[in-house]
Coordinates of C-alpha atoms and ligand atoms in Angstrom, one line a residue:
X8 CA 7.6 -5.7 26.2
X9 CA 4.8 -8.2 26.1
X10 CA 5.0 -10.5 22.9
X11 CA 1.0 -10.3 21.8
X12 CA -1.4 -7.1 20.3
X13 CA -4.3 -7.8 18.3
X14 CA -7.0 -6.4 16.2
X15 CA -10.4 -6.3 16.3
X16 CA -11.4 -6.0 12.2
X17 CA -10.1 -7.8 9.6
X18 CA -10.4 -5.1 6.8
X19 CA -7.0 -3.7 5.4
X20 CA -6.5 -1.0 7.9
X21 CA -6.1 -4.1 10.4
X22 CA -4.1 -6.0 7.5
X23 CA -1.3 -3.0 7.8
X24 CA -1.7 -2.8 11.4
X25 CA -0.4 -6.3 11.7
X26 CA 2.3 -5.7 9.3
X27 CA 3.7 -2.8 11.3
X28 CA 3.0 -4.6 14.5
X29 CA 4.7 -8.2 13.2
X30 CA 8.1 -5.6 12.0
X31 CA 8.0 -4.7 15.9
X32 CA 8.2 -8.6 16.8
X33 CA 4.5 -8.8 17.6
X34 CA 2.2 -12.1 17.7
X35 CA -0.7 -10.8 16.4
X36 CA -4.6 -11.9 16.4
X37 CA -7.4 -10.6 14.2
X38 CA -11.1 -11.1 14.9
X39 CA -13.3 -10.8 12.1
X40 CA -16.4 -12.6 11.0
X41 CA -14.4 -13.6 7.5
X42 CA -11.7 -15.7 8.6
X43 CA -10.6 -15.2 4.9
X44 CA -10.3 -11.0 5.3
X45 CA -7.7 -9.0 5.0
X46 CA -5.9 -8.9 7.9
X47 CA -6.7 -12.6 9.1
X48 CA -4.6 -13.5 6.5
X49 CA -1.9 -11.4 7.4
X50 CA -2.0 -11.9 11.0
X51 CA -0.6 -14.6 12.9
X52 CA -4.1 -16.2 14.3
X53 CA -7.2 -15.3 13.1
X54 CA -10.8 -15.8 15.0
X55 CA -13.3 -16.0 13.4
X56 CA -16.7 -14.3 14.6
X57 CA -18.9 -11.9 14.8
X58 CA -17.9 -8.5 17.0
X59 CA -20.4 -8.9 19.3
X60 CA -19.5 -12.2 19.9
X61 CA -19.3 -13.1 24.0
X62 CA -17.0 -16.3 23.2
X63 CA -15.5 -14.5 19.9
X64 CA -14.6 -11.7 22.7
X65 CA -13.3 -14.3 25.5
X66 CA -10.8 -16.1 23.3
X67 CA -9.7 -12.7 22.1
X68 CA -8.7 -11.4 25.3
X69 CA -7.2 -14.7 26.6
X70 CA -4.6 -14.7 23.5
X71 CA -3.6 -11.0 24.0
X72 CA -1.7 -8.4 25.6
X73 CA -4.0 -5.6 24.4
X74 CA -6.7 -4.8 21.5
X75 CA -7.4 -2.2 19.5
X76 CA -9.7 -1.8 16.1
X77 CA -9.3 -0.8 12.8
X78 CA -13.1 -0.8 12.2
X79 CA -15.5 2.4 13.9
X80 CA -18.5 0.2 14.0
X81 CA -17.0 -2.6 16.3
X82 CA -20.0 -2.8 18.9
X83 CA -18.9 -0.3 22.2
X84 CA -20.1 -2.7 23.7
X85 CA -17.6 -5.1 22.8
X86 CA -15.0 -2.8 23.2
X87 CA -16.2 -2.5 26.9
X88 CA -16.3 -5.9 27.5
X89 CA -13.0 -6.5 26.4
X90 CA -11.3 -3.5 28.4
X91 CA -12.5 -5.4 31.7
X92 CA -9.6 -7.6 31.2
X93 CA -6.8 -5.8 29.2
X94 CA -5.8 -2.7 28.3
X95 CA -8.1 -1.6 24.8
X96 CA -7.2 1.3 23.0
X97 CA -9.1 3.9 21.5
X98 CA -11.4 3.8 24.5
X99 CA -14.8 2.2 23.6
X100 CA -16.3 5.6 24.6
X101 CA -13.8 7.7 22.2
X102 CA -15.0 5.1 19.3
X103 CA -18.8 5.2 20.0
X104 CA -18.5 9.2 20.1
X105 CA -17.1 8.4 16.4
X106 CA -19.9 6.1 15.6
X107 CA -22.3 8.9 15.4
X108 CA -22.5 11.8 13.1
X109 CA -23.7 14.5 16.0
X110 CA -22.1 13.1 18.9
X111 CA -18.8 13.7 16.9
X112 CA -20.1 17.3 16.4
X113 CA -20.6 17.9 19.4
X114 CA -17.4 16.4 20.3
X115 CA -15.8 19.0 17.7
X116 CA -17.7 22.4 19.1
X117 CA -16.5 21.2 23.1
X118 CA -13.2 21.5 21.8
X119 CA -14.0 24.8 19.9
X120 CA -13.1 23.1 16.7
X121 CA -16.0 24.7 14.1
X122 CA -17.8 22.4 12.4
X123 CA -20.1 22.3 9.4
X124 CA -23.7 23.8 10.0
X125 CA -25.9 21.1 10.4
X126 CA -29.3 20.1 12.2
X127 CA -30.5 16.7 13.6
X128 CA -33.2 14.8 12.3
X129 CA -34.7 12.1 14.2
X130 CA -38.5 13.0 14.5
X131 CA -40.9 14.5 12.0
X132 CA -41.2 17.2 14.2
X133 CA -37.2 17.6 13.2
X134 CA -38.0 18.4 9.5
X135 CA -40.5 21.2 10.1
X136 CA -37.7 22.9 12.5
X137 CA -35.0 22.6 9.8
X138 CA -33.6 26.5 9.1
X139 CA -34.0 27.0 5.6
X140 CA -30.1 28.2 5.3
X141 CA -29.2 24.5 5.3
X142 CA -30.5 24.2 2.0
X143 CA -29.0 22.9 -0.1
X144 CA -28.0 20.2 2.0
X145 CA -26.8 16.8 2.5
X146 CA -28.3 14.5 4.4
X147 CA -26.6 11.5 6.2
X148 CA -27.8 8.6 8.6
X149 CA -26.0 9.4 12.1
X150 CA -24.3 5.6 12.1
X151 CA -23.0 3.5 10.0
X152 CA -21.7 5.6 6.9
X153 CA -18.5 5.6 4.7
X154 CA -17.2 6.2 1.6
X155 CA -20.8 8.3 0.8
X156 CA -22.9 5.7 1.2
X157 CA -26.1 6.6 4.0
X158 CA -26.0 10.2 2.0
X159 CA -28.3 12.0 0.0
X160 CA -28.3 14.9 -1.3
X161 CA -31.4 17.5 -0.9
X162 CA -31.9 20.3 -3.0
X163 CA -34.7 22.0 -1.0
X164 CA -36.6 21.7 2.1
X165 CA -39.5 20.4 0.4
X166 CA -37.5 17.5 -0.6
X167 CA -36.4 17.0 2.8
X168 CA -39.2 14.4 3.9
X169 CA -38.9 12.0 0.6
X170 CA -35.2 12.3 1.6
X171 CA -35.4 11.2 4.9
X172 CA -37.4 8.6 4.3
X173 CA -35.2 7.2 1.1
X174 CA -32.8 6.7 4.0
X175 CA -35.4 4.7 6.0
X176 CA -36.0 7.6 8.6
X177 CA -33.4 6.3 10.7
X178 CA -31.7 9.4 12.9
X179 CA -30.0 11.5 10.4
X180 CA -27.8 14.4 10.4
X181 CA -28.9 17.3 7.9
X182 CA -25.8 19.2 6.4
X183 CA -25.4 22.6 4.5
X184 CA -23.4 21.6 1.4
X185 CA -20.5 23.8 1.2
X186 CA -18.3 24.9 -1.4
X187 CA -14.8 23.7 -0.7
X188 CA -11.4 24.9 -1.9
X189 CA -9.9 21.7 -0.4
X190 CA -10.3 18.6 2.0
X191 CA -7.6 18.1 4.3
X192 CA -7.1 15.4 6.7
X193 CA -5.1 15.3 10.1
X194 CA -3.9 12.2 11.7
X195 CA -2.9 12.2 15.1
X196 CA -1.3 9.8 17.7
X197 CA -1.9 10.5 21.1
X198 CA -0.9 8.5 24.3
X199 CA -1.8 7.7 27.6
X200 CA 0.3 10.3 29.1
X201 CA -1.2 12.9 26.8
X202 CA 2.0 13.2 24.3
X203 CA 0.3 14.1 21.0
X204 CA 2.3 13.6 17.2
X205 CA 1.1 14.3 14.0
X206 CA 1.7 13.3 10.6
X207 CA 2.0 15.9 8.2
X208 CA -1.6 17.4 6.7
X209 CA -2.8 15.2 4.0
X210 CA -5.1 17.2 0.7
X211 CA -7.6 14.7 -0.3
X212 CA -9.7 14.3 -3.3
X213 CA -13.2 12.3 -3.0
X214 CA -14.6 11.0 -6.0
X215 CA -18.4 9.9 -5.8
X216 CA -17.8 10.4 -2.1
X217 CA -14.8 7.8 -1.9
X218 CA -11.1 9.0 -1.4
X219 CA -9.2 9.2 -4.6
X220 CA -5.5 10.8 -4.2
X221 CA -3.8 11.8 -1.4
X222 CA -1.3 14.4 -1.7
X223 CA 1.3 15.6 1.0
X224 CA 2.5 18.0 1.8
X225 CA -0.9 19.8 0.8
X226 CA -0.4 21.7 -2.0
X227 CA -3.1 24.3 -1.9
X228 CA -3.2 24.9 1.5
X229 CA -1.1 27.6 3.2
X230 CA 1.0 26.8 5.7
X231 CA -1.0 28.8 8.8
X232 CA -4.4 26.8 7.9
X233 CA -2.4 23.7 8.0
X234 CA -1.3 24.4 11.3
X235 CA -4.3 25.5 12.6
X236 CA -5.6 22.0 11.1
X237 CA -3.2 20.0 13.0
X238 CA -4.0 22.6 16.5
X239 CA -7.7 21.6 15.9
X240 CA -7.3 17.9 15.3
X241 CA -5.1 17.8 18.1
X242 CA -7.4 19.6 21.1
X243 CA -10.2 17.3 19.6
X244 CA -7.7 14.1 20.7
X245 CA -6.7 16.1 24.2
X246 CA -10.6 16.6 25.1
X247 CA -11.3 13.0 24.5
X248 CA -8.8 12.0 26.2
X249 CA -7.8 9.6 23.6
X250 CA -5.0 7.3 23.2
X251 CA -4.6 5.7 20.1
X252 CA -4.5 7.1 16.3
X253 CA -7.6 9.7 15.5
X254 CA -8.1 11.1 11.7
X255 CA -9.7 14.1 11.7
X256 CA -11.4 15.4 8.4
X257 CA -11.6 19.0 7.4
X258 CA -12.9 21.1 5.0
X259 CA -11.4 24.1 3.8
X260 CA -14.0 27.0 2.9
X261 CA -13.2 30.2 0.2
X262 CA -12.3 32.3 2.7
X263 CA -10.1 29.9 4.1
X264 CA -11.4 29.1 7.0
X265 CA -11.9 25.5 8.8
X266 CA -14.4 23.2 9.4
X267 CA -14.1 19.4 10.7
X268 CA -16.2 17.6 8.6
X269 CA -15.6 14.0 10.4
X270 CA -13.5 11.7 12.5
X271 CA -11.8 8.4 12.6
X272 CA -10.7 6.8 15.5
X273 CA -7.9 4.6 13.9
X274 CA -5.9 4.8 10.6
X275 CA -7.3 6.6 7.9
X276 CA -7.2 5.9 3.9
X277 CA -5.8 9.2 3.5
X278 CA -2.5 8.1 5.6
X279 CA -1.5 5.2 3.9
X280 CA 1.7 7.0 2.4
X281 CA 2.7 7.1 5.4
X282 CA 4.3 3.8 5.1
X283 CA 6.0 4.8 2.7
X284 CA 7.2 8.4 2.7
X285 CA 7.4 8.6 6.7
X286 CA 10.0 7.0 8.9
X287 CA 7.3 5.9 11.1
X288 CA 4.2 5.6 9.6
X289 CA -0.1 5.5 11.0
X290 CA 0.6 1.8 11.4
X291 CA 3.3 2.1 13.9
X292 CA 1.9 4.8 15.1
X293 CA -0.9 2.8 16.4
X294 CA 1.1 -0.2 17.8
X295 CA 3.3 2.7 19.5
X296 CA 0.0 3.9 21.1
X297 CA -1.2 0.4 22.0
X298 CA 1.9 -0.6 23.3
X299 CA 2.8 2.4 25.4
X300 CA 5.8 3.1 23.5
X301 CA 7.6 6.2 22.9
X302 CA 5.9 8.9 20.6
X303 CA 8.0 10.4 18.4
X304 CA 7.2 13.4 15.5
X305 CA 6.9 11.1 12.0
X306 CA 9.0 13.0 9.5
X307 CA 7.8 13.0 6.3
X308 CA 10.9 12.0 4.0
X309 CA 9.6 12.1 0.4
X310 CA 6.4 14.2 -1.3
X311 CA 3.7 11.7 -1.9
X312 CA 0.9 11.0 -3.8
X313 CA -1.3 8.0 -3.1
X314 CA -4.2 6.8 -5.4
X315 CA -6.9 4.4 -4.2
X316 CA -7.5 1.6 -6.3
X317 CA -10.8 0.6 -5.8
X318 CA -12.4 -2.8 -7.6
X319 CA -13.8 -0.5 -11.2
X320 CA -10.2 -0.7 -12.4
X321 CA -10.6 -4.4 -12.6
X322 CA -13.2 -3.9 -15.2
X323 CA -13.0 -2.8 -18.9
X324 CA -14.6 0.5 -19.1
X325 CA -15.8 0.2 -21.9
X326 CA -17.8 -3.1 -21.0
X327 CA -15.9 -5.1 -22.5
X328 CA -15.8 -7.4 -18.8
X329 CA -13.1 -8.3 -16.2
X330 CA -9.5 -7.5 -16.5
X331 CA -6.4 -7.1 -14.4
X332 CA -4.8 -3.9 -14.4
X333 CA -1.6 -2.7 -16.0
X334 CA 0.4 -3.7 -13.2
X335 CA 3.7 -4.0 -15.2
X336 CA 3.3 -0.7 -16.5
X337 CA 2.8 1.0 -13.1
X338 CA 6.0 -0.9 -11.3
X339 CA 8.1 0.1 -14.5
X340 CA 7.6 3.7 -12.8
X341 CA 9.9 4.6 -10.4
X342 CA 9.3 5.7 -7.0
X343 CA 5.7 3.7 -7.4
X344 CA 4.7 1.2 -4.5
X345 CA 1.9 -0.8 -5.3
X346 CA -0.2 -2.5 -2.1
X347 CA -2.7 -4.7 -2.3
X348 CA -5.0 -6.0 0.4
X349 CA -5.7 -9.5 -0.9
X350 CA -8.9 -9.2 -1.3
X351 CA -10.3 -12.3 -3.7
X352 CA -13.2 -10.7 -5.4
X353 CA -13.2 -6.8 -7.2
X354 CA -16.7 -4.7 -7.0
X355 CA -16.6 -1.2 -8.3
X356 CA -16.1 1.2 -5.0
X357 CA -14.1 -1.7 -3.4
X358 CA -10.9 -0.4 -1.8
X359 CA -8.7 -3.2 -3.1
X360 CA -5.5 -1.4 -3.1
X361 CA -3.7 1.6 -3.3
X362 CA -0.6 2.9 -4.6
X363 CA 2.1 5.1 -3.3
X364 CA 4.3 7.5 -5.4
X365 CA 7.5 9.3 -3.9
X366 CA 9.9 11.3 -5.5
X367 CA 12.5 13.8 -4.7
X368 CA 10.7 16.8 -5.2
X369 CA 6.6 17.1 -5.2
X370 CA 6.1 17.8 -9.1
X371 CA 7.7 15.1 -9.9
X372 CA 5.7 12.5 -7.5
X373 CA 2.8 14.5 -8.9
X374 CA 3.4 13.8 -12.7
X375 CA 4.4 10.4 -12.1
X376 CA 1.3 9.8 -10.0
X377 CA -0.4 11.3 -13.2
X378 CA 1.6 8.8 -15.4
X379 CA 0.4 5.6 -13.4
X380 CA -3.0 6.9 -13.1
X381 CA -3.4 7.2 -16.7
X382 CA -1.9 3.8 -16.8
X383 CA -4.2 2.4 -14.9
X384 CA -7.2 4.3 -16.1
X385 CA -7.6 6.9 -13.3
X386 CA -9.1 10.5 -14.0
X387 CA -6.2 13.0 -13.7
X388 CA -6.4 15.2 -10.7
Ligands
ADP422 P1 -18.0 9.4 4.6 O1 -18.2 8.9 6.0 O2 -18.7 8.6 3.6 O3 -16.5 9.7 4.4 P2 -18.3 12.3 4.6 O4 -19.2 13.1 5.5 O5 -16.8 12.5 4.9 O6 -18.7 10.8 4.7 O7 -18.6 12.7 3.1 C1 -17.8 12.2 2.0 C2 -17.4 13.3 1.1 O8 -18.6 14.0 0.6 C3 -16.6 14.4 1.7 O9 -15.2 14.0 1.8 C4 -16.8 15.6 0.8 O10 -16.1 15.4 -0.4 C5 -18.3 15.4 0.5 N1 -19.1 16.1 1.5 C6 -19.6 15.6 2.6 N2 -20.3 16.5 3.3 C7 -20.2 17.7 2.6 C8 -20.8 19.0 2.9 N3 -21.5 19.3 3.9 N4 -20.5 19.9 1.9 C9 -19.8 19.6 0.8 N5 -19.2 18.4 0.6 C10 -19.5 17.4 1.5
MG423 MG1 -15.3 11.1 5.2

């Protein structure tokens, strides 16, 4: 088994990465422009530069085995360049497919997975073709999105232009705005020989457009649309011929049917309990599927709950300025597992941390999820 893996992204998706991959007896290497991120700090060398960097690049390759990324907007390019000398996995072509809102929707319909009704809008010729039934809609730049930012919502087609312009008529993916009984998420692991695992389907709740809680198993989804999540998430990783760990977001309509709503091809927020209420978690997963080791079926050993902790919980609400928050309280609960990424300076929306609650049964990881989020100064969910 060769000794080195690396990372290309230093946020805390690669910081947990390198954790799992340092358990396994890994050397590990991170390249990020901040050679004070996340992960740099966890991992064993850190490089400092930017992703498109051609010496950045070169050093990386020279000091490892094989590279993957915990970040969707690492150049394809870079990803290319890179997989000319060692094995890099996802595939830069399976990441830039990710990259880009329609590209991943097209991606979804070629493997007959439905997705949500949309139109693209690149040209002013665009907006006067929009079909009125996508209004209301929401509208979101084709690259370069997360946690709701590059969104805006549009009430009616009139409105459409402004809108398209507020997000600097860059190409842009119009969406109907659905209602939604629940968001589910699907991570997968799928390697080179085409073995495909799953974790169990996560239920998430998005707050402003950023993940909030994470609950599994799902507990208002019935067990056949769950499986029909995992069926879809799983023929999207077959047609890309993936290898590597792919998150697949859903939406789940009234009627209770499916549709993706996006992908991830790495870790995903909404498996982060995974570390701690699976015997193998997304981490692992993704050094498994790196390394070309065996895939085996996580099993989920405890009910979880996982709350984000993003950087507004270090501030008073009542602006009353900077605090820290009740830490003590939320470790004197039990079954709680606090992370932190290490990241020096809180913002609201940040994702600074999350925390993990397991328990025996599911009510009770739910009501003591409840307790620490009250604790903390989370809305109950
Ligand atoms: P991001 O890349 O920021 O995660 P998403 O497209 O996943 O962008 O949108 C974030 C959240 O906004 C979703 O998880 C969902 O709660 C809400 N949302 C996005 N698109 C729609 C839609 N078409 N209809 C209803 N809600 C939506
Ligand atoms: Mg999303």
């Amino acid at each position: 088994m060769a000794a080195e893996r690396d990372v290309t992204g230093g946020g805390q998706l690669g910081r947990m990465f390198v954790h799992a991959a340092q358990r396994m007896g890994y050397r590990t290497v991170v390249l990020d422009p901040d050679a004070a991120s996340p992960a740099a700090m966890a991992a064993d060398h850190a490089i400092a530069g930017a992703y498109g960097d051609a010496e950045a690049l070169a050093a990386l390759a020279r000091e490892c085995d094989a590279i993957t990324t915990e970040f969707e907007n690492v150049p394809a390019a870079s990803l290319r360049t890179l997989a000319a000398s060692r094995p890099v996995a996802p595939a830069a072509d399976a990441v830039a497919v990710c990259q880009h809102r329609a590209l991943e929707k097209r991606a979804f319909a070629d493997a007959g997975v439905a997705c949500v009704p949309h139109a693209r809008i690149e040209s002013a010729a665009d907006l006067d073709a929009v079909d009125p039934a996508l209004l209301p809609g929401i509208l979101k730049t084709s690259r370069l999105g997360y946690d709701g930012k590059g969104q805006v919502a549009v009430a009616t087609l009139h409105a459409l232009p402004a809108a398209w312009q507020r997000l600097g008529g860059v190409p842009c993916v119009l969406e109907r705005r659905l209602a939604l009984r629940a968001e589910l998420s699907v991570i997968v692991a799928r390697g080179a020989d085409g073995r495909c695992v799953h974790l169990p389907v996560q239920q998430n709740l998005h707050r402003d457009g950023i993940l909030a809680v994470t609950q599994v198993p799902a507990p208002g989804v019935a067990p056949e649309v769950a499986e029909r999540a995992v069926a879809d998430a799983m023929r999207v990783a077959a047609r890309l011929g993936y290898v590597g760990v792919l998150c697949v977001e859903f939406f789940v309509l009234d009627d209770g049917s499916l549709v993706a709503n996006e992908m991830a091809p790495r870790p995903h927020n909404s498996g982060h309990y995974s570390i701690d209420a699976c015997d193998v978690s997304q981490f692992e997963l993704q050094v498994r599927t790196l390394a070309g080791l065996p895939l085996v079926a996580p099993r989920l050993h405890s009910p979880a709950v996982m709350l984000n902790l993003l950087g507004d919980l270090w501030f008073d609400p009542a602006g009353a300025g900077p605090r820290i928050p009740d830490w003590d309280g939320v470790l004197a609960l039990p079954g709680a597992r606090l992370h932190l990424y290490g990241k020096a300076e809180p913002r609201p929306g940040r994702k600074m941390g999350h925390l993990t609650v397991t328990a025996a049964d599911a009510a009770t990881a739910r009501r003591i999820a409840l307790q620490a989020g009250e604790r903390l100064g989370l809305a109950p969910f």
